[in-house]
PDB file of C-alpha atoms in Angstrom:
ATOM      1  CA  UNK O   1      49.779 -44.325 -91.600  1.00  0.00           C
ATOM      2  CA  UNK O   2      51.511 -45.366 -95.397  1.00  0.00           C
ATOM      3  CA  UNK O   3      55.144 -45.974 -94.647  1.00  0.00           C
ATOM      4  CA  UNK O   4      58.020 -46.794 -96.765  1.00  0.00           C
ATOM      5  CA  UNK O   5      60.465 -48.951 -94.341  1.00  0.00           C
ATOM      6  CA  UNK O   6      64.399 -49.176 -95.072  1.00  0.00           C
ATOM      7  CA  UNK O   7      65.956 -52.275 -93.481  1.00  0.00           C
ATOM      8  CA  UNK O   8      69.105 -50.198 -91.790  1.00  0.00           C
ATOM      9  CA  UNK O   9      69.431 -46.496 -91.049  1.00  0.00           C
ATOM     10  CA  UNK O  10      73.400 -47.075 -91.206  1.00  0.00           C
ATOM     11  CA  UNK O  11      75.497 -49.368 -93.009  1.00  0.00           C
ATOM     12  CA  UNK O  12      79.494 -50.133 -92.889  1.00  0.00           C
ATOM     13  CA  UNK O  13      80.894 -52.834 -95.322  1.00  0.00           C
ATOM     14  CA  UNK O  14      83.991 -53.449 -96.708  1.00  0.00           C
ATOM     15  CA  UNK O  15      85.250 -53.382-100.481  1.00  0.00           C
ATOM     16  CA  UNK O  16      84.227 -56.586-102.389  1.00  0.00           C
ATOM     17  CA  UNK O  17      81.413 -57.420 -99.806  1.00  0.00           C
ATOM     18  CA  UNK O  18      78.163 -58.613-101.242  1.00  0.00           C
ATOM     19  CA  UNK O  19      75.826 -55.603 -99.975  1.00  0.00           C
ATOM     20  CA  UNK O  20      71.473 -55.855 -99.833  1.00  0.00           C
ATOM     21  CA  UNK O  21      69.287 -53.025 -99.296  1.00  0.00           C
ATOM     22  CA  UNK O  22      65.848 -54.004 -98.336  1.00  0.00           C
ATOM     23  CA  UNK O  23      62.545 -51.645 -98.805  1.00  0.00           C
ATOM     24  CA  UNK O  24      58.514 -52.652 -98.049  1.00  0.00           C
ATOM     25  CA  UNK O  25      55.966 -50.784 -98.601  1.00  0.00           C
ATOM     26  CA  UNK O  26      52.680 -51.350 -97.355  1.00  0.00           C
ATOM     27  CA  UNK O  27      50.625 -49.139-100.137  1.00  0.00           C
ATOM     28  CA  UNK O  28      50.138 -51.190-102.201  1.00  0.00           C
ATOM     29  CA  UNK O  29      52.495 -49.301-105.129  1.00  0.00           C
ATOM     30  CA  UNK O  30      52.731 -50.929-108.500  1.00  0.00           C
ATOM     31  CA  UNK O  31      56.114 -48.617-108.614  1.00  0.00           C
ATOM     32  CA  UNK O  32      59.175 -49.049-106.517  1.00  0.00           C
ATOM     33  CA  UNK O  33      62.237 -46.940-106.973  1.00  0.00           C
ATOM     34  CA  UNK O  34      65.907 -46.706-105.559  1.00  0.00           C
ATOM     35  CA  UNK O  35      67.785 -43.363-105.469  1.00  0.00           C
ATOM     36  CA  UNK O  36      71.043 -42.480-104.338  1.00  0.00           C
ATOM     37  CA  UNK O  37      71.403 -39.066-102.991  1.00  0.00           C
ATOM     38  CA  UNK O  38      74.873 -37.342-102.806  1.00  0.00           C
ATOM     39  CA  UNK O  39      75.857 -33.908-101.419  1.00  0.00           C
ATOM     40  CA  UNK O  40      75.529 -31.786-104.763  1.00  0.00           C
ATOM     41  CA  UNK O  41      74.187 -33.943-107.032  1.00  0.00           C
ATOM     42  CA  UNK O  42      70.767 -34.555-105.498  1.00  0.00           C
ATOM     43  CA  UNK O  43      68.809 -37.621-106.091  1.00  0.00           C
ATOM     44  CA  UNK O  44      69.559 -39.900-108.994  1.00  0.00           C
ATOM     45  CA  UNK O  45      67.969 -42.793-109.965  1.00  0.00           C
ATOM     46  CA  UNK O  46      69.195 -46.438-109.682  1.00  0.00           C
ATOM     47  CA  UNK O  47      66.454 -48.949-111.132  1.00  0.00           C
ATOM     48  CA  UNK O  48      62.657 -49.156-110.586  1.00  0.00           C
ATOM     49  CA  UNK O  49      60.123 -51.453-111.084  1.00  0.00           C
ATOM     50  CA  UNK O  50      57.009 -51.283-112.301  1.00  0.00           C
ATOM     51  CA  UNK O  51      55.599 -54.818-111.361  1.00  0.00           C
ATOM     52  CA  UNK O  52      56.685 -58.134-109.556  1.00  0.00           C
ATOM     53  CA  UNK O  53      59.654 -59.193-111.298  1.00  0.00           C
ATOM     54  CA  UNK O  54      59.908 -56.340-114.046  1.00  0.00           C
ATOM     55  CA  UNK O  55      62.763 -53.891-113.344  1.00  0.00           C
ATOM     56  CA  UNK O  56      64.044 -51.403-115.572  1.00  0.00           C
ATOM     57  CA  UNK O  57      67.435 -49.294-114.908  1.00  0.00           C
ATOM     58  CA  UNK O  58      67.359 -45.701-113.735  1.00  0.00           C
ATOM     59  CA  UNK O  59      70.104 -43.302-115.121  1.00  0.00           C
ATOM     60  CA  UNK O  60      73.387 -44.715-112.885  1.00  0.00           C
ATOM     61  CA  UNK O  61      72.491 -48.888-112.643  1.00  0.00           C
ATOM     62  CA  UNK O  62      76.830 -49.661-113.083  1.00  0.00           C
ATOM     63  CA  UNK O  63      77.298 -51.568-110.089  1.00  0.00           C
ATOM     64  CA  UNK O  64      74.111 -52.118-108.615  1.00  0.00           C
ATOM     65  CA  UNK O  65      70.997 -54.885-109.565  1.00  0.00           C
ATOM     66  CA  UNK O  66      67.653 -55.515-107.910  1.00  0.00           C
ATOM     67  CA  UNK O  67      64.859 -57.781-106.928  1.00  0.00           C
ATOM     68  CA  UNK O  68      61.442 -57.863-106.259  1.00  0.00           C
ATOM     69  CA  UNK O  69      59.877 -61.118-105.781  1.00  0.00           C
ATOM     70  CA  UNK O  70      56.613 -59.787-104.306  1.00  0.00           C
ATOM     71  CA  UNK O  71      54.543 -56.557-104.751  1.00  0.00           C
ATOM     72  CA  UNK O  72      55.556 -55.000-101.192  1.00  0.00           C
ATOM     73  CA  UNK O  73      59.677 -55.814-101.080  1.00  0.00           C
ATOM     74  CA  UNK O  74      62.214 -54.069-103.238  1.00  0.00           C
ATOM     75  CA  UNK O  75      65.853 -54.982-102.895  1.00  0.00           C
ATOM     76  CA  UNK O  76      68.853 -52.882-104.184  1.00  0.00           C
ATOM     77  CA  UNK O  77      72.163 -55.819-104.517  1.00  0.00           C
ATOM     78  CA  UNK O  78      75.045 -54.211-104.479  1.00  0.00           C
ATOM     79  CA  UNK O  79      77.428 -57.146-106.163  1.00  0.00           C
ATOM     80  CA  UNK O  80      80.790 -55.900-104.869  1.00  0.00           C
ATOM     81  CA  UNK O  81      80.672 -52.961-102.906  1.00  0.00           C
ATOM     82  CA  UNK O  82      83.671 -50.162-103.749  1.00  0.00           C
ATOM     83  CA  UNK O  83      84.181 -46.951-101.919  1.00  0.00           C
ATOM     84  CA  UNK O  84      82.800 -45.353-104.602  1.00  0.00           C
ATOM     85  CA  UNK O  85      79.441 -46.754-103.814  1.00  0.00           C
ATOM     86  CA  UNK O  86      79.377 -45.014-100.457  1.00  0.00           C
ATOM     87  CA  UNK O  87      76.192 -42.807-100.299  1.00  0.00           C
ATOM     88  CA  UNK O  88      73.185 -42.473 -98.864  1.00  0.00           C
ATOM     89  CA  UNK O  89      70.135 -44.950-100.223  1.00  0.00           C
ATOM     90  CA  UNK O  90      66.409 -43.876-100.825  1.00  0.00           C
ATOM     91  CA  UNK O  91      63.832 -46.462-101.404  1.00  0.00           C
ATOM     92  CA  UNK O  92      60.649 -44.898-102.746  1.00  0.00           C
ATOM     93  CA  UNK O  93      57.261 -46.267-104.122  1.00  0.00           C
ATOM     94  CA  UNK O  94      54.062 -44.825-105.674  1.00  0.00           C
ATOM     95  CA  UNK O  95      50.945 -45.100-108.119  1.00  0.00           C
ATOM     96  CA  UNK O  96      51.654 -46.778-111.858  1.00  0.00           C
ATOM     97  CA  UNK O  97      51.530 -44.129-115.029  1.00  0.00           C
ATOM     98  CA  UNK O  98      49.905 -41.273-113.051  1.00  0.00           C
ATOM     99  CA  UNK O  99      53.069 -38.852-112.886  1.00  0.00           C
ATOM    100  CA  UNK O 100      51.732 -38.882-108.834  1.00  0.00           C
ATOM    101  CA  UNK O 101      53.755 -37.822-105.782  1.00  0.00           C
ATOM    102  CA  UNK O 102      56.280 -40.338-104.655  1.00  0.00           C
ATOM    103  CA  UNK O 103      56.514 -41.930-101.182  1.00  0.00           C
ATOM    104  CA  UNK O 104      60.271 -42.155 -99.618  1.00  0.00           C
ATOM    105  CA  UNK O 105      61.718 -44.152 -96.830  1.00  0.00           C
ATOM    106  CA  UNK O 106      64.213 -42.566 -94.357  1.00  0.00           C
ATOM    107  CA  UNK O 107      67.320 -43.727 -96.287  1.00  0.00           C
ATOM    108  CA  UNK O 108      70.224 -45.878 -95.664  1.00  0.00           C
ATOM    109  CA  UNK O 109      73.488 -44.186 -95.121  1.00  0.00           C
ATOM    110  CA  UNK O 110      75.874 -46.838 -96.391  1.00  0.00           C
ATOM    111  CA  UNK O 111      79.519 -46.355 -95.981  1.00  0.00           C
ATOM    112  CA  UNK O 112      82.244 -48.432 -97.736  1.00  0.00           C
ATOM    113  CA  UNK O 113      85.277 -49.100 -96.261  1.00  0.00           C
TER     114      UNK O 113
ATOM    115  CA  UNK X   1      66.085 -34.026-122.077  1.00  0.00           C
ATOM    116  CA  UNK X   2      64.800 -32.963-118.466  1.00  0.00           C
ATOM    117  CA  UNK X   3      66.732 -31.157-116.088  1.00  0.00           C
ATOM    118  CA  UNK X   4      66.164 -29.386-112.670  1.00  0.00           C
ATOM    119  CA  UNK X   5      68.301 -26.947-111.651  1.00  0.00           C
ATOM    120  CA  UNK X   6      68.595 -25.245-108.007  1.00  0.00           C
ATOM    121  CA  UNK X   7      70.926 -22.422-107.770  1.00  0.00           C
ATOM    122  CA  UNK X   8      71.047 -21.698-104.389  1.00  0.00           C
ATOM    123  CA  UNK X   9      73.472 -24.534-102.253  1.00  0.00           C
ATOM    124  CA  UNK X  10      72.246 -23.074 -98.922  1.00  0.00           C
ATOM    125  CA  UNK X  11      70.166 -20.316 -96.894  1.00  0.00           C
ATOM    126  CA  UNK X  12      70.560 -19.180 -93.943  1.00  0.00           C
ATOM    127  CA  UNK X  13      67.547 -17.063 -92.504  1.00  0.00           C
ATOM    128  CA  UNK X  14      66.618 -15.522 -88.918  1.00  0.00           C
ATOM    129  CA  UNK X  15      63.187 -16.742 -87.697  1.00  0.00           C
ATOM    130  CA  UNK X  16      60.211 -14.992 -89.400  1.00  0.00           C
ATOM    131  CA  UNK X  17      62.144 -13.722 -92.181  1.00  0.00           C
ATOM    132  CA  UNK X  18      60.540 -14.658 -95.779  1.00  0.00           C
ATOM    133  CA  UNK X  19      62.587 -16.877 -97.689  1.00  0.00           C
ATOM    134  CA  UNK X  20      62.664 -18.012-101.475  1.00  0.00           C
ATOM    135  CA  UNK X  21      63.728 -21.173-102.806  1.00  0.00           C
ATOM    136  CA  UNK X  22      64.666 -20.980-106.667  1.00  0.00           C
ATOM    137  CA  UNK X  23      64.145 -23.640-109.225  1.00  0.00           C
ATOM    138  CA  UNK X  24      64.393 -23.726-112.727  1.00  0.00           C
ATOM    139  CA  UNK X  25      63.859 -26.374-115.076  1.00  0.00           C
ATOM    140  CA  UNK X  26      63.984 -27.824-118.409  1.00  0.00           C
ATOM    141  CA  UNK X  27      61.976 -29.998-120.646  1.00  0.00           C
ATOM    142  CA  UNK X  28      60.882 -30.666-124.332  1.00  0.00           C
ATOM    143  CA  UNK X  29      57.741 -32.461-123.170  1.00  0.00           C
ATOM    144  CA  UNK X  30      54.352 -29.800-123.613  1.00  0.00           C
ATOM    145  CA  UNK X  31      52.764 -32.269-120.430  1.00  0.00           C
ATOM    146  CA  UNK X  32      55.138 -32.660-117.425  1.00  0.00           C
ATOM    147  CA  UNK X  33      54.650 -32.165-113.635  1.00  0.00           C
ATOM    148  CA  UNK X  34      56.759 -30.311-110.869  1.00  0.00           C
ATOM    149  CA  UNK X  35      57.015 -31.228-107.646  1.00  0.00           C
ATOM    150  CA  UNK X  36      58.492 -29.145-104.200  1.00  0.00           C
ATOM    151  CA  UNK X  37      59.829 -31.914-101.340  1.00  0.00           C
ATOM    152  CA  UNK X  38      61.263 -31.170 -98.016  1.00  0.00           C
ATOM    153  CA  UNK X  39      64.105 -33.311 -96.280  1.00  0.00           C
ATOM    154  CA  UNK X  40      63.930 -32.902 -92.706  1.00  0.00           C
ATOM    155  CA  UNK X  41      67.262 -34.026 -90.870  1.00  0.00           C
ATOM    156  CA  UNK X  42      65.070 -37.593 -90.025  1.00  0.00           C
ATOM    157  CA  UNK X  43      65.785 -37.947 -94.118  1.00  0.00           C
ATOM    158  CA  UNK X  44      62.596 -39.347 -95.437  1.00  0.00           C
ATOM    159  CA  UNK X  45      60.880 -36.788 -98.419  1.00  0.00           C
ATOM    160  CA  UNK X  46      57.978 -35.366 -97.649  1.00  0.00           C
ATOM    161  CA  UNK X  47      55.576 -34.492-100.713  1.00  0.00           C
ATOM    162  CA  UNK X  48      54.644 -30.938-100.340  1.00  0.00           C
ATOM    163  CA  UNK X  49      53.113 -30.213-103.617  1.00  0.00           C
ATOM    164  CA  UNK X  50      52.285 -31.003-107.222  1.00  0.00           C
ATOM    165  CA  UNK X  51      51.596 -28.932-110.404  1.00  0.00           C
ATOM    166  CA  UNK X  52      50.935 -29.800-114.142  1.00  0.00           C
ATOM    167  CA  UNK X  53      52.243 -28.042-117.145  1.00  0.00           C
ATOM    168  CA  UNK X  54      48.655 -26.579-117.463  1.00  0.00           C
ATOM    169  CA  UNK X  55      48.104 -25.451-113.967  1.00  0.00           C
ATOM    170  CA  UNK X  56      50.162 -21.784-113.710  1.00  0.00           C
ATOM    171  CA  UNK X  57      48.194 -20.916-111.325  1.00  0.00           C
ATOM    172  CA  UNK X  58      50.006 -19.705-107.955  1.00  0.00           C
ATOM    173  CA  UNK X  59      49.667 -21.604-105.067  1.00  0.00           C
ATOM    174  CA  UNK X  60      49.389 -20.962-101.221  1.00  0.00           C
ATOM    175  CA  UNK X  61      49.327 -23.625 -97.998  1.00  0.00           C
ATOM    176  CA  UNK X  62      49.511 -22.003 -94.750  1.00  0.00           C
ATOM    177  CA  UNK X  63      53.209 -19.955 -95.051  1.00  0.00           C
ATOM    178  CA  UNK X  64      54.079 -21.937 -97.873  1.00  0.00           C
ATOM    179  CA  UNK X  65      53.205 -20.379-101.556  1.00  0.00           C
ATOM    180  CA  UNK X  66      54.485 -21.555-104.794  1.00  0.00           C
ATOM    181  CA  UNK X  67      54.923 -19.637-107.942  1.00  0.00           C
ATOM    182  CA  UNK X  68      55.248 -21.254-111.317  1.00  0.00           C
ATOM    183  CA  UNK X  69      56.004 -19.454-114.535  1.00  0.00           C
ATOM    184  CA  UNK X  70      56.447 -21.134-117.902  1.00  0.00           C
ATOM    185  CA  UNK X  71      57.476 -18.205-119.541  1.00  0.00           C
ATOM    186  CA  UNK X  72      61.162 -18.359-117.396  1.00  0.00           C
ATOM    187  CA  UNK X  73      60.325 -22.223-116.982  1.00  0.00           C
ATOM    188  CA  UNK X  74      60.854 -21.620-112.899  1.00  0.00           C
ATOM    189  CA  UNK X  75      58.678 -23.201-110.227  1.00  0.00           C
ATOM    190  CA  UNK X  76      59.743 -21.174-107.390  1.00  0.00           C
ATOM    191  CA  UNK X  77      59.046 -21.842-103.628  1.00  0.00           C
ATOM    192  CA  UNK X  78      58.238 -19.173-100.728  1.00  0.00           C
ATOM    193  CA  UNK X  79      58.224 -19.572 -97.244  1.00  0.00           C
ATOM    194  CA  UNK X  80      56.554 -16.529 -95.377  1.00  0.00           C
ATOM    195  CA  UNK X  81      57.360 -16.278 -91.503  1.00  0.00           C
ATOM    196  CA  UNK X  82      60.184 -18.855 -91.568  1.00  0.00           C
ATOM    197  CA  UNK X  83      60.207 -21.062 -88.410  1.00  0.00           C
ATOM    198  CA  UNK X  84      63.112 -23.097 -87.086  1.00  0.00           C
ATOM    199  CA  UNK X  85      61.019 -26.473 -88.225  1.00  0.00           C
ATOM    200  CA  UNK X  86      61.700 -25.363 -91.321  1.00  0.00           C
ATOM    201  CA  UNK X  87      64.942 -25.551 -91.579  1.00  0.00           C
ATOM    202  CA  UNK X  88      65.745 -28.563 -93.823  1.00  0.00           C
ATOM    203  CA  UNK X  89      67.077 -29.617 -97.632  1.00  0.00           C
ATOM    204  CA  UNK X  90      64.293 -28.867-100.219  1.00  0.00           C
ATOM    205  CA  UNK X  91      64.061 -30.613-103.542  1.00  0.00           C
ATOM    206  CA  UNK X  92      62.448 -29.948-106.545  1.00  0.00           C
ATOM    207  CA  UNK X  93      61.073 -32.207-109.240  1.00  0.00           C
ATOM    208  CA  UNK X  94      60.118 -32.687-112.383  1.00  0.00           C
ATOM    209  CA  UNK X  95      58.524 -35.652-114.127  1.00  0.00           C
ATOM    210  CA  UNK X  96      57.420 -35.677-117.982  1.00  0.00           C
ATOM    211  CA  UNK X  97      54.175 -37.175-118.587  1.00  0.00           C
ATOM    212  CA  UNK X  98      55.823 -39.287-121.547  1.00  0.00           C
ATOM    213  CA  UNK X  99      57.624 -40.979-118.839  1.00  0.00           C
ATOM    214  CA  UNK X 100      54.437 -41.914-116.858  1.00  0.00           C
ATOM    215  CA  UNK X 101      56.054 -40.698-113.579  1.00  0.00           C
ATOM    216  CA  UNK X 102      58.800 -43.745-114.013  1.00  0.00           C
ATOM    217  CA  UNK X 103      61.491 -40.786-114.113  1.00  0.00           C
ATOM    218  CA  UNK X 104      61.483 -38.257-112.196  1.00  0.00           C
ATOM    219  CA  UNK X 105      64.264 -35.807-111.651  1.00  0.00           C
ATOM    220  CA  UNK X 106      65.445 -33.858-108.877  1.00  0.00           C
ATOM    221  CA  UNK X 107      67.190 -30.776-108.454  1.00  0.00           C
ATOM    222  CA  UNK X 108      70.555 -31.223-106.600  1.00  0.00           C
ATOM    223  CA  UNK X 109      68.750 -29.170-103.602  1.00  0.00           C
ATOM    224  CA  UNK X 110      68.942 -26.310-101.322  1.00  0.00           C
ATOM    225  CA  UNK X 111      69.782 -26.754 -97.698  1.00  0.00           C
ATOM    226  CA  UNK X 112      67.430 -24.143 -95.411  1.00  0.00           C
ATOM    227  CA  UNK X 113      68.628 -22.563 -92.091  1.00  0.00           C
ATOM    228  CA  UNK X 114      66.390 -21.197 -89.789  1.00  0.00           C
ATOM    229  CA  UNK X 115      67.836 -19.684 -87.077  1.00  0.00           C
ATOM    230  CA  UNK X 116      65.895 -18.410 -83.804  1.00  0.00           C
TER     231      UNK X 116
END
């Protein structure tokens, strides 16, 4: 069965903390997104990446930068976490230039205190 | 540029009542793709379906139909016989083909309840 894992379910950290988000996928994606999802608002996009090492910002990257040191792992870094950052994470990977169908995780809720 | 709009904040249906979910969109691009997911409480998205720009064709799965209409640029999203396992949020999606599926956006969703 494809899966997208999330590291945590639920996170609490506090203002100024240094804050990582993991994701794997074990599809084998060229892609790899991060979304933020907010009561209202929907889903909006963060960064993605298109390859190991290559990374391009979404529509709301203020705040937030990534990694991805190998095909399977995408990190979302939040530098220093504010309360405004409190939201709930979505990880997400699929096929390269193909307009396909996109793969999620089951989201980290993190709260910032 | 692209925008997805869903109307409707929340539903709340009786079990086996039929039950639309709106969703109306915008785009310059001629090739783009729309998309239908559902959020169960668990929170991952689950893909339901997929159409192209070219494809107006209506679509049925099981109790689930789809009806897209360029003309009114809405890809609308039926549920006949509602069940209580379908109560969830539902998102829809749209991704220009300029973009290469790098950016796609989603409606800010409806929340379905199903009540037994």
């Amino acid at each position: 069965d494809v899966k997208v894992t999330q590291s945590s379910r639920y996170l609490v950290k506090r203002t100024g903390e240094k804050v990582f988000l993991e994701c794997v996928q074990d599809m084998d994606h060229e892609n790899m997104f991060w979304y933020r999802q907010d009561p209202g608002l929907g889903l909006r996009l963060i960064y993605f990446s298109y390859d190991v090492k290559m990374k391009e910002k979404g529509d709301i990257p203020e705040g937030y930068s990534v990694s991805r040191e190998k095909k399977e792992r995408f990190s979302l870094i939040l530098e220093s976490a504010s309360t405004n950052q409190t939201s709930m994470y979505l990880c997400a990977s699929g096929l390269t230039g193909t307009n396909e169908k996109l793969f999620f995780g089951s989201g980290t809720q993190l709260s910032v205190l | 540029a692209q925008k997805v709009t869903q109307a409707q904040t929340e539903i709340s249906v009786v079990e086996k009542e039929d039950v639309t979910l709106d969703c109306v969109y915008e785009t310059r691009d001629t090739t783009y793709y729309l998309f239908w997911y559902k959020q169960p409480p668990s929170g991952e998205l689950v893909f339901l379906i997929r159409r192209n720009s070219f494809d107006e064709q209506n679509e049925i799965s099981g109790r689930y139909s789809w009806n897209f209409q360029k003309s009114t640029s809405s890809f609308n999203f039926t549920i006949t016989a509602s069940q209580v396992v379908d109560s969830a949020v539902y998102f829809c999606a749209l991704s220009e083909a300029r973009t290469g599926g790098f950016k796609t956006i989603f409606g800010a969703g409806t929340r379905l309840f199903v009540k037994a």
